[in-house]
Amino acid sequence: MNNIPKLTLLTLLLLAMTTSMSNVAIVTMLPHLKNYFNDVANIEFYSRLMLTLPSLVIALLAPILGHFIFKFGKKKSVVLALFFFSLFGSAGLYLDSIESLLISRAFFGVSVATLMIVSTSLVGDYFKEKERHKFMGYQSAFMAFGGVFFVMGGGFLSDISWRFPFAIYLMGLILLPLAFYNLKEVKFDDDKIEQPVHISSNILFVYFLAFVFMLIFYILPTQIPFLIIEKFNASGSLAGTIIAVAFFCNALGAITFAKLKHRFTYSTIYLIGIFLMAIGFSLVGVINNVYLFFISSPILGFAGGIMMTNVTAWMLSKTSVEKRVKSSGYYTSAIFLGQFLSPVVFHPIIEKLSDIQDFFSLIGSFLFIIIFISVLKYFYQAYKS
């Protein structure tokens, strides 16, 4: 890393941070949006789509965008993406219909997908294996603490106006000149370009587990703000602080993964994460004081950090060096498809329940059942052998 200018390193870190803030900056704005568009049918569902629609676009485009970026050029792609990141990301400052807001979020997703692909591939271009792992450690910490800052900032701004959190996305215009002057293309020979990927069944199972994890974990940003603000009458800033604590503990969980991997298999660590999430959701189901969320939120965040790192490492262990970038594209699709479908799958269940806390108790119980069945299966197999 000594050979790479510090401004280039900073630019790479900031680019990674833009992808981490792509949704969380407006998390605490969602209940206020529902109040503003209270005459729109199904506004609760649409307000949650504001958070997850970019995830659908990323899921659909991640596997194919890389081909276009390769032909157009990474540097030019990232400069254009940062411009449209700010243009479509800040659209909530001036658009005044839910339809136009949702369309802007879809185009925003294209920008985020491009930034994710470029920032990830540039790290691969600039660093060799050991240096890459070291830099990615800095990158993960930077992304986590960036998420804390943006979700808290969005919370404070949402208390002033539901529109103000969208101004955070104007950060892309600040990063644009940094990217233009500090990023450089790394040229490779044509014979080193990756060939098409043939996905094996064992890695498909990991993609499925990644999808299920994100489907459940994304309940945290899409449902809990409504519970905190509407039922417990908390301010946007308090809700943002609670979610920010989860992001902070998410980073701690990611760091803990390496220690767990010395003792347990990928599948066992996945179940440990499910167990912790079951505890966290069950606690949310019985909370009667808003400040008790400072107990449940860290548990959920910590579990998410362990599981996200685990499924990523699991995926990488199932693919070869030659196919790693393309395999990661499909993995990214699985993760963001889980984000998008989370409110789609769970909103009908919430509507049928009289109390949203009953939903969290239901999810917690379901996860405990999964743990129980998995433990029974383990002992049964051990008994047979």
CSV table of C-alpha atoms in Angstrom, one decimal:
chain,number,residue,atom,x,y,z
A,1,MET,CA,0.0,0.0,0.0
A,2,ASN,CA,3.0,2.2,0.3
A,3,ASN,CA,3.2,2.6,-3.5
A,4,ILE,CA,-0.4,3.9,-3.8
A,5,PRO,CA,-1.0,7.6,-3.1
A,6,LYS,CA,-2.9,8.3,0.1
A,7,LEU,CA,-5.6,10.3,-1.8
A,8,THR,CA,-6.2,7.2,-4.0
A,9,LEU,CA,-6.6,5.1,-0.9
A,10,LEU,CA,-9.0,7.7,0.6
A,11,THR,CA,-11.0,7.8,-2.6
A,12,LEU,CA,-11.4,4.0,-2.6
A,13,LEU,CA,-12.6,4.1,1.0
A,14,LEU,CA,-15.1,6.8,0.3
A,15,LEU,CA,-16.4,5.0,-2.8
A,16,ALA,CA,-17.0,1.9,-0.6
A,17,MET,CA,-18.8,4.1,1.9
A,18,THR,CA,-21.2,5.4,-0.7
A,19,THR,CA,-22.5,1.8,-1.3
A,20,SER,CA,-23.0,1.3,2.5
A,21,MET,CA,-25.0,4.5,2.8
A,22,SER,CA,-27.1,3.7,-0.3
A,23,ASN,CA,-30.2,2.8,1.8
A,24,VAL,CA,-29.5,3.6,5.4
A,25,ALA,CA,-29.4,7.4,5.0
A,26,ILE,CA,-33.2,7.5,4.6
A,27,VAL,CA,-34.2,4.7,7.0
A,28,THR,CA,-35.6,7.0,9.7
A,29,MET,CA,-37.4,9.1,7.0
A,30,LEU,CA,-39.8,6.3,6.0
A,31,PRO,CA,-42.4,6.8,8.7
A,32,HIS,CA,-42.5,10.6,8.0
A,33,LEU,CA,-42.9,9.8,4.3
A,34,LYS,CA,-46.0,7.7,5.1
A,35,ASN,CA,-47.5,10.7,6.9
A,36,TYR,CA,-46.8,13.0,4.0
A,37,PHE,CA,-48.5,10.7,1.5
A,38,ASN,CA,-51.2,9.6,3.8
A,39,ASP,CA,-53.8,9.8,1.0
A,40,VAL,CA,-52.0,7.3,-1.2
A,41,ALA,CA,-53.3,3.7,-1.0
A,42,ASN,CA,-50.7,1.2,0.2
A,43,ILE,CA,-48.3,3.9,1.2
A,44,GLU,CA,-46.8,1.8,4.0
A,45,PHE,CA,-45.7,-0.7,1.4
A,46,TYR,CA,-44.5,2.0,-1.1
A,47,SER,CA,-42.5,3.7,1.7
A,48,ARG,CA,-40.6,0.5,2.4
A,49,LEU,CA,-40.0,0.1,-1.3
A,50,MET,CA,-38.2,3.4,-1.2
A,51,LEU,CA,-35.5,1.6,0.8
A,52,THR,CA,-35.4,-1.7,-1.1
A,53,LEU,CA,-36.1,-0.8,-4.7
A,54,PRO,CA,-32.4,0.1,-5.4
A,55,SER,CA,-31.6,-3.4,-4.0
A,56,LEU,CA,-33.8,-5.0,-6.7
A,57,VAL,CA,-32.1,-3.0,-9.5
A,58,ILE,CA,-28.7,-4.0,-8.1
A,59,ALA,CA,-29.7,-7.7,-7.8
A,60,LEU,CA,-30.8,-7.7,-11.5
A,61,LEU,CA,-27.9,-5.7,-12.9
A,62,ALA,CA,-24.9,-6.8,-10.9
A,63,PRO,CA,-24.1,-9.9,-13.0
A,64,ILE,CA,-24.2,-8.0,-16.3
A,65,LEU,CA,-23.0,-4.5,-15.5
A,66,GLY,CA,-19.4,-5.7,-15.3
A,67,HIS,CA,-19.3,-6.4,-19.0
A,68,PHE,CA,-20.4,-2.8,-19.8
A,69,ILE,CA,-18.0,-1.3,-17.3
A,70,PHE,CA,-15.1,-3.2,-18.8
A,71,LYS,CA,-15.9,-1.9,-22.3
A,72,PHE,CA,-16.6,1.7,-21.2
A,73,GLY,CA,-13.8,2.0,-18.6
A,74,LYS,CA,-13.8,1.8,-14.8
A,75,LYS,CA,-12.8,5.4,-14.3
A,76,LYS,CA,-15.3,6.9,-16.7
A,77,SER,CA,-18.0,4.6,-15.2
A,78,VAL,CA,-17.4,5.7,-11.6
A,79,VAL,CA,-17.4,9.4,-12.5
A,80,LEU,CA,-20.7,9.1,-14.3
A,81,ALA,CA,-22.1,6.9,-11.5
A,82,LEU,CA,-21.2,9.5,-8.8
A,83,PHE,CA,-23.0,12.2,-10.8
A,84,PHE,CA,-26.1,10.1,-11.2
A,85,PHE,CA,-25.8,8.9,-7.6
A,86,SER,CA,-26.2,12.5,-6.4
A,87,LEU,CA,-28.8,13.4,-9.1
A,88,PHE,CA,-31.2,10.6,-8.4
A,89,GLY,CA,-30.2,10.1,-4.7
A,90,SER,CA,-31.2,13.7,-3.9
A,91,ALA,CA,-34.4,13.5,-5.9
A,92,GLY,CA,-36.5,13.5,-2.6
A,93,LEU,CA,-35.5,17.1,-2.1
A,94,TYR,CA,-37.7,18.3,-5.0
A,95,LEU,CA,-40.0,15.4,-6.3
A,96,ASP,CA,-43.5,15.4,-5.0
A,97,SER,CA,-45.2,12.2,-6.0
A,98,ILE,CA,-44.5,8.7,-4.7
A,99,GLU,CA,-44.3,7.3,-8.3
A,100,SER,CA,-41.5,9.7,-9.3
A,101,LEU,CA,-39.7,9.1,-6.1
A,102,LEU,CA,-39.8,5.3,-6.7
A,103,ILE,CA,-38.5,5.8,-10.3
A,104,SER,CA,-35.7,7.9,-9.0
A,105,ARG,CA,-34.7,5.2,-6.5
A,106,ALA,CA,-34.6,2.6,-9.4
A,107,PHE,CA,-32.1,4.8,-11.3
A,108,PHE,CA,-30.3,5.4,-8.1
A,109,GLY,CA,-29.8,1.6,-7.8
A,110,VAL,CA,-28.1,1.5,-11.2
A,111,SER,CA,-25.6,4.1,-9.9
A,112,VAL,CA,-25.0,2.2,-6.7
A,113,ALA,CA,-24.5,-1.1,-8.6
A,114,THR,CA,-21.9,0.5,-10.8
A,115,LEU,CA,-20.0,2.0,-7.8
A,116,MET,CA,-20.0,-1.4,-6.0
A,117,ILE,CA,-18.6,-3.2,-9.0
A,118,VAL,CA,-15.9,-0.6,-9.7
A,119,SER,CA,-14.8,-0.1,-6.1
A,120,THR,CA,-14.5,-3.8,-5.6
A,121,SER,CA,-12.7,-4.5,-8.8
A,122,LEU,CA,-10.3,-1.6,-8.3
A,123,VAL,CA,-9.2,-3.1,-4.9
A,124,GLY,CA,-8.5,-6.3,-6.8
A,125,ASP,CA,-6.5,-4.4,-9.4
A,126,TYR,CA,-4.4,-2.3,-7.0
A,127,PHE,CA,-3.5,-4.8,-4.3
A,128,LYS,CA,-1.9,-8.2,-4.1
A,129,GLU,CA,-3.4,-10.8,-1.8
A,130,LYS,CA,-1.9,-9.9,1.6
A,131,GLU,CA,-2.2,-6.2,1.0
A,132,ARG,CA,-5.7,-6.7,-0.3
A,133,HIS,CA,-6.9,-8.4,2.8
A,134,LYS,CA,-5.4,-5.7,5.0
A,135,PHE,CA,-7.0,-2.9,2.9
A,136,MET,CA,-10.4,-4.7,3.0
A,137,GLY,CA,-10.2,-4.7,6.8
A,138,TYR,CA,-9.9,-1.0,6.7
A,139,GLN,CA,-12.6,-0.8,4.1
A,140,SER,CA,-15.1,-2.8,6.3
A,141,ALA,CA,-14.4,-0.7,9.3
A,142,PHE,CA,-14.8,2.5,7.2
A,143,MET,CA,-18.1,1.3,5.8
A,144,ALA,CA,-19.5,0.3,9.2
A,145,PHE,CA,-18.7,3.6,10.8
A,146,GLY,CA,-19.8,5.4,7.7
A,147,GLY,CA,-23.2,3.7,8.1
A,148,VAL,CA,-23.3,4.8,11.8
A,149,PHE,CA,-22.7,8.4,10.7
A,150,PHE,CA,-25.2,8.5,7.9
A,151,VAL,CA,-28.0,6.7,9.7
A,152,MET,CA,-27.6,9.1,12.7
A,153,GLY,CA,-27.3,12.1,10.4
A,154,GLY,CA,-30.4,11.0,8.5
A,155,GLY,CA,-32.3,10.6,11.8
A,156,PHE,CA,-31.5,14.2,12.9
A,157,LEU,CA,-32.4,15.6,9.4
A,158,SER,CA,-35.7,13.6,9.3
A,159,ASP,CA,-36.8,15.3,12.5
A,160,ILE,CA,-36.6,18.7,10.6
A,161,SER,CA,-38.2,17.5,7.3
A,162,TRP,CA,-38.7,14.1,5.6
A,163,ARG,CA,-36.9,15.6,2.5
A,164,PHE,CA,-33.6,16.6,4.2
A,165,PRO,CA,-32.0,13.1,4.5
A,166,PHE,CA,-31.9,13.0,0.7
A,167,ALA,CA,-29.4,15.8,0.7
A,168,ILE,CA,-26.8,13.4,2.1
A,169,TYR,CA,-26.5,11.8,-1.4
A,170,LEU,CA,-25.1,15.1,-2.7
A,171,MET,CA,-21.9,13.7,-1.3
A,172,GLY,CA,-21.4,12.1,-4.7
A,173,LEU,CA,-20.6,15.5,-6.2
A,174,ILE,CA,-17.8,16.0,-3.6
A,175,LEU,CA,-16.3,12.6,-4.4
A,176,LEU,CA,-16.5,13.1,-8.2
A,177,PRO,CA,-13.4,15.3,-8.5
A,178,LEU,CA,-11.5,13.0,-6.1
A,179,ALA,CA,-12.4,10.0,-8.3
A,180,PHE,CA,-11.5,11.9,-11.5
A,181,TYR,CA,-8.0,12.9,-10.4
A,182,ASN,CA,-7.0,10.0,-8.1
A,183,LEU,CA,-8.2,6.8,-9.7
A,184,LYS,CA,-6.3,5.2,-12.5
A,185,GLU,CA,-7.1,2.3,-14.8
A,186,VAL,CA,-5.0,-0.9,-14.6
A,187,LYS,CA,-4.6,-2.6,-17.9
A,188,PHE,CA,-4.6,-6.4,-18.3
A,189,ASP,CA,-3.9,-8.6,-21.2
A,190,ASP,CA,-6.9,-10.0,-23.0
A,191,ASP,CA,-5.9,-13.6,-22.2
A,192,LYS,CA,-6.2,-12.8,-18.5
A,193,ILE,CA,-9.8,-11.7,-18.7
A,194,GLU,CA,-12.1,-14.1,-16.9
A,195,GLN,CA,-14.1,-16.7,-18.9
A,196,PRO,CA,-17.9,-17.2,-18.4
A,197,VAL,CA,-18.8,-18.8,-15.1
A,198,HIS,CA,-20.5,-22.2,-14.8
A,199,ILE,CA,-22.1,-22.2,-11.4
A,200,SER,CA,-21.9,-25.5,-9.5
A,201,SER,CA,-24.7,-26.7,-7.2
A,202,ASN,CA,-22.7,-26.4,-4.0
A,203,ILE,CA,-22.2,-22.7,-4.5
A,204,LEU,CA,-25.9,-22.3,-5.4
A,205,PHE,CA,-26.7,-23.5,-1.9
A,206,VAL,CA,-24.5,-20.7,-0.4
A,207,TYR,CA,-26.2,-18.1,-2.6
A,208,PHE,CA,-29.5,-19.4,-1.2
A,209,LEU,CA,-28.3,-19.1,2.4
A,210,ALA,CA,-27.0,-15.6,1.7
A,211,PHE,CA,-30.5,-14.7,0.3
A,212,VAL,CA,-32.3,-16.1,3.3
A,213,PHE,CA,-30.0,-14.3,5.7
A,214,MET,CA,-30.5,-10.9,4.1
A,215,LEU,CA,-34.3,-11.5,3.8
A,216,ILE,CA,-34.5,-11.9,7.6
A,217,PHE,CA,-31.8,-9.4,8.6
A,218,TYR,CA,-33.3,-6.6,6.5
A,219,ILE,CA,-36.3,-6.6,8.8
A,220,LEU,CA,-34.1,-4.5,11.0
A,221,PRO,CA,-34.0,-1.3,8.8
A,222,THR,CA,-37.3,-1.8,7.1
A,223,GLN,CA,-39.6,-2.6,10.0
A,224,ILE,CA,-38.0,-1.5,13.3
A,225,PRO,CA,-38.0,2.3,12.5
A,226,PHE,CA,-41.8,2.1,12.2
A,227,LEU,CA,-42.1,0.3,15.5
A,228,ILE,CA,-39.8,2.7,17.3
A,229,ILE,CA,-41.3,5.9,15.9
A,230,GLU,CA,-45.0,5.0,15.6
A,231,LYS,CA,-45.6,2.8,18.7
A,232,PHE,CA,-43.0,4.2,21.1
A,233,ASN,CA,-43.3,7.8,19.8
A,234,ALA,CA,-39.5,8.2,19.5
A,235,SER,CA,-37.9,10.9,17.5
A,236,GLY,CA,-36.1,10.2,14.2
A,237,SER,CA,-32.8,11.0,15.9
A,238,LEU,CA,-33.4,8.4,18.6
A,239,ALA,CA,-34.4,5.8,16.0
A,240,GLY,CA,-31.4,6.6,14.0
A,241,THR,CA,-29.1,6.2,17.1
A,242,ILE,CA,-30.6,2.8,17.9
A,243,ILE,CA,-30.1,1.6,14.3
A,244,ALA,CA,-26.6,3.1,14.3
A,245,VAL,CA,-25.7,1.1,17.3
A,246,ALA,CA,-26.7,-2.0,15.3
A,247,PHE,CA,-24.3,-0.9,12.5
A,248,PHE,CA,-21.5,-0.4,15.0
A,249,CYS,CA,-22.0,-3.9,16.5
A,250,ASN,CA,-22.3,-5.3,12.9
A,251,ALA,CA,-18.6,-4.3,12.5
A,252,LEU,CA,-17.7,-6.0,15.8
A,253,GLY,CA,-19.5,-9.2,14.5
A,254,ALA,CA,-17.6,-9.1,11.3
A,255,ILE,CA,-14.3,-8.9,13.2
A,256,THR,CA,-15.4,-11.8,15.5
A,257,PHE,CA,-15.9,-14.1,12.5
A,258,ALA,CA,-12.2,-14.8,12.1
A,259,LYS,CA,-12.0,-16.1,15.7
A,260,LEU,CA,-15.1,-18.3,15.3
A,261,LYS,CA,-13.8,-19.8,12.0
A,262,HIS,CA,-10.8,-21.2,13.9
A,263,ARG,CA,-13.2,-23.4,15.9
A,264,PHE,CA,-16.4,-23.9,13.8
A,265,THR,CA,-17.5,-24.8,10.3
A,266,TYR,CA,-19.3,-22.3,8.0
A,267,SER,CA,-22.6,-24.1,8.6
A,268,THR,CA,-22.2,-24.0,12.4
A,269,ILE,CA,-21.3,-20.3,12.3
A,270,TYR,CA,-24.4,-19.7,10.2
A,271,LEU,CA,-26.6,-21.4,12.9
A,272,ILE,CA,-24.9,-19.4,15.6
A,273,GLY,CA,-25.9,-16.2,13.8
A,274,ILE,CA,-29.5,-17.5,13.4
A,275,PHE,CA,-29.6,-18.2,17.1
A,276,LEU,CA,-28.4,-14.7,18.0
A,277,MET,CA,-31.0,-13.2,15.6
A,278,ALA,CA,-33.7,-15.3,17.2
A,279,ILE,CA,-32.8,-13.9,20.6
A,280,GLY,CA,-32.7,-10.3,19.2
A,281,PHE,CA,-36.1,-10.5,17.4
A,282,SER,CA,-37.7,-12.3,20.4
A,283,LEU,CA,-36.5,-9.4,22.7
A,284,VAL,CA,-38.0,-6.8,20.2
A,285,GLY,CA,-41.3,-8.7,20.5
A,286,VAL,CA,-41.6,-8.1,24.3
A,287,ILE,CA,-40.0,-4.7,24.7
A,288,ASN,CA,-42.1,-2.1,26.6
A,289,ASN,CA,-39.6,0.7,26.8
A,290,VAL,CA,-38.0,2.4,23.8
A,291,TYR,CA,-34.5,2.4,25.5
A,292,LEU,CA,-34.6,-1.4,25.7
A,293,PHE,CA,-33.9,-1.4,21.9
A,294,PHE,CA,-30.3,-0.6,22.9
A,295,ILE,CA,-30.2,-4.2,24.1
A,296,SER,CA,-31.9,-5.9,21.2
A,297,SER,CA,-30.4,-3.8,18.4
A,298,PRO,CA,-26.7,-4.6,19.3
A,299,ILE,CA,-27.6,-8.4,19.3
A,300,LEU,CA,-29.2,-8.2,15.9
A,301,GLY,CA,-26.3,-6.1,14.5
A,302,PHE,CA,-23.6,-8.4,15.9
A,303,ALA,CA,-25.4,-11.4,14.5
A,304,GLY,CA,-25.7,-9.8,11.1
A,305,GLY,CA,-22.0,-9.0,11.1
A,306,ILE,CA,-21.0,-12.6,11.8
A,307,MET,CA,-23.4,-14.0,9.2
A,308,MET,CA,-22.6,-11.6,6.4
A,309,THR,CA,-18.9,-12.2,6.8
A,310,ASN,CA,-19.5,-15.9,7.1
A,311,VAL,CA,-21.6,-16.3,3.9
A,312,THR,CA,-19.1,-14.2,1.9
A,313,ALA,CA,-16.1,-16.3,3.0
A,314,TRP,CA,-18.2,-19.4,2.4
A,315,MET,CA,-18.9,-18.3,-1.1
A,316,LEU,CA,-15.3,-17.5,-1.8
A,317,SER,CA,-14.2,-21.0,-0.6
A,318,LYS,CA,-16.5,-22.6,-3.1
A,319,THR,CA,-15.1,-20.8,-6.2
A,320,SER,CA,-11.8,-20.6,-8.0
A,321,VAL,CA,-9.6,-17.6,-8.5
A,322,GLU,CA,-10.4,-17.5,-12.2
A,323,LYS,CA,-14.2,-17.3,-11.5
A,324,ARG,CA,-14.2,-15.3,-8.3
A,325,VAL,CA,-15.3,-11.9,-9.8
A,326,LYS,CA,-18.2,-13.3,-11.7
A,327,SER,CA,-19.2,-15.6,-8.8
A,328,SER,CA,-19.2,-12.6,-6.6
A,329,GLY,CA,-21.6,-10.8,-9.0
A,330,TYR,CA,-24.1,-13.6,-8.6
A,331,TYR,CA,-23.6,-13.5,-4.8
A,332,THR,CA,-24.2,-9.7,-4.8
A,333,SER,CA,-27.5,-10.4,-6.7
A,334,ALA,CA,-28.5,-12.9,-4.0
A,335,ILE,CA,-27.8,-10.5,-1.2
A,336,PHE,CA,-29.7,-7.5,-2.7
A,337,LEU,CA,-32.6,-9.7,-3.9
A,338,GLY,CA,-33.0,-10.6,-0.2
A,339,GLN,CA,-33.0,-6.9,0.7
A,340,PHE,CA,-35.7,-6.1,-1.9
A,341,LEU,CA,-38.0,-9.0,-1.1
A,342,SER,CA,-37.8,-8.5,2.7
A,343,PRO,CA,-40.7,-6.0,2.9
A,344,VAL,CA,-42.5,-7.7,0.0
A,345,VAL,CA,-42.6,-11.1,1.9
A,346,PHE,CA,-43.2,-9.8,5.4
A,347,HIS,CA,-45.5,-6.8,4.9
A,348,PRO,CA,-48.6,-9.0,4.3
A,349,ILE,CA,-47.9,-10.9,7.5
A,350,ILE,CA,-47.6,-7.7,9.5
A,351,GLU,CA,-50.9,-6.4,8.2
A,352,LYS,CA,-52.7,-9.5,9.4
A,353,LEU,CA,-51.3,-9.1,13.0
A,354,SER,CA,-52.9,-6.7,15.4
A,355,ASP,CA,-49.5,-5.6,16.9
A,356,ILE,CA,-46.3,-5.3,14.9
A,357,GLN,CA,-44.4,-6.6,18.0
A,358,ASP,CA,-46.2,-9.9,17.5
A,359,PHE,CA,-44.5,-10.1,14.1
A,360,PHE,CA,-41.0,-9.9,15.8
A,361,SER,CA,-42.0,-12.6,18.3
A,362,LEU,CA,-43.2,-14.8,15.4
A,363,ILE,CA,-39.9,-14.4,13.5
A,364,GLY,CA,-37.9,-15.1,16.7
A,365,SER,CA,-40.0,-18.3,17.3
A,366,PHE,CA,-39.5,-19.4,13.7
A,367,LEU,CA,-35.7,-19.0,14.0
A,368,PHE,CA,-35.6,-20.9,17.2
A,369,ILE,CA,-37.5,-23.8,15.5
A,370,ILE,CA,-34.9,-23.8,12.7
A,371,ILE,CA,-32.2,-24.1,15.4
A,372,PHE,CA,-34.1,-26.9,17.2
A,373,ILE,CA,-34.5,-28.9,14.0
A,374,SER,CA,-30.9,-28.4,13.0
A,375,VAL,CA,-29.7,-29.6,16.4
A,376,LEU,CA,-31.9,-32.7,16.2
A,377,LYS,CA,-30.6,-33.4,12.7
A,378,TYR,CA,-27.0,-33.1,14.0
A,379,PHE,CA,-27.5,-35.5,16.9
A,380,TYR,CA,-29.5,-37.9,14.6
A,381,GLN,CA,-26.6,-38.0,12.1
A,382,ALA,CA,-24.1,-38.4,14.9
A,383,TYR,CA,-26.1,-41.3,16.3
A,384,LYS,CA,-26.3,-43.0,12.9
A,385,SER,CA,-22.5,-42.7,12.4
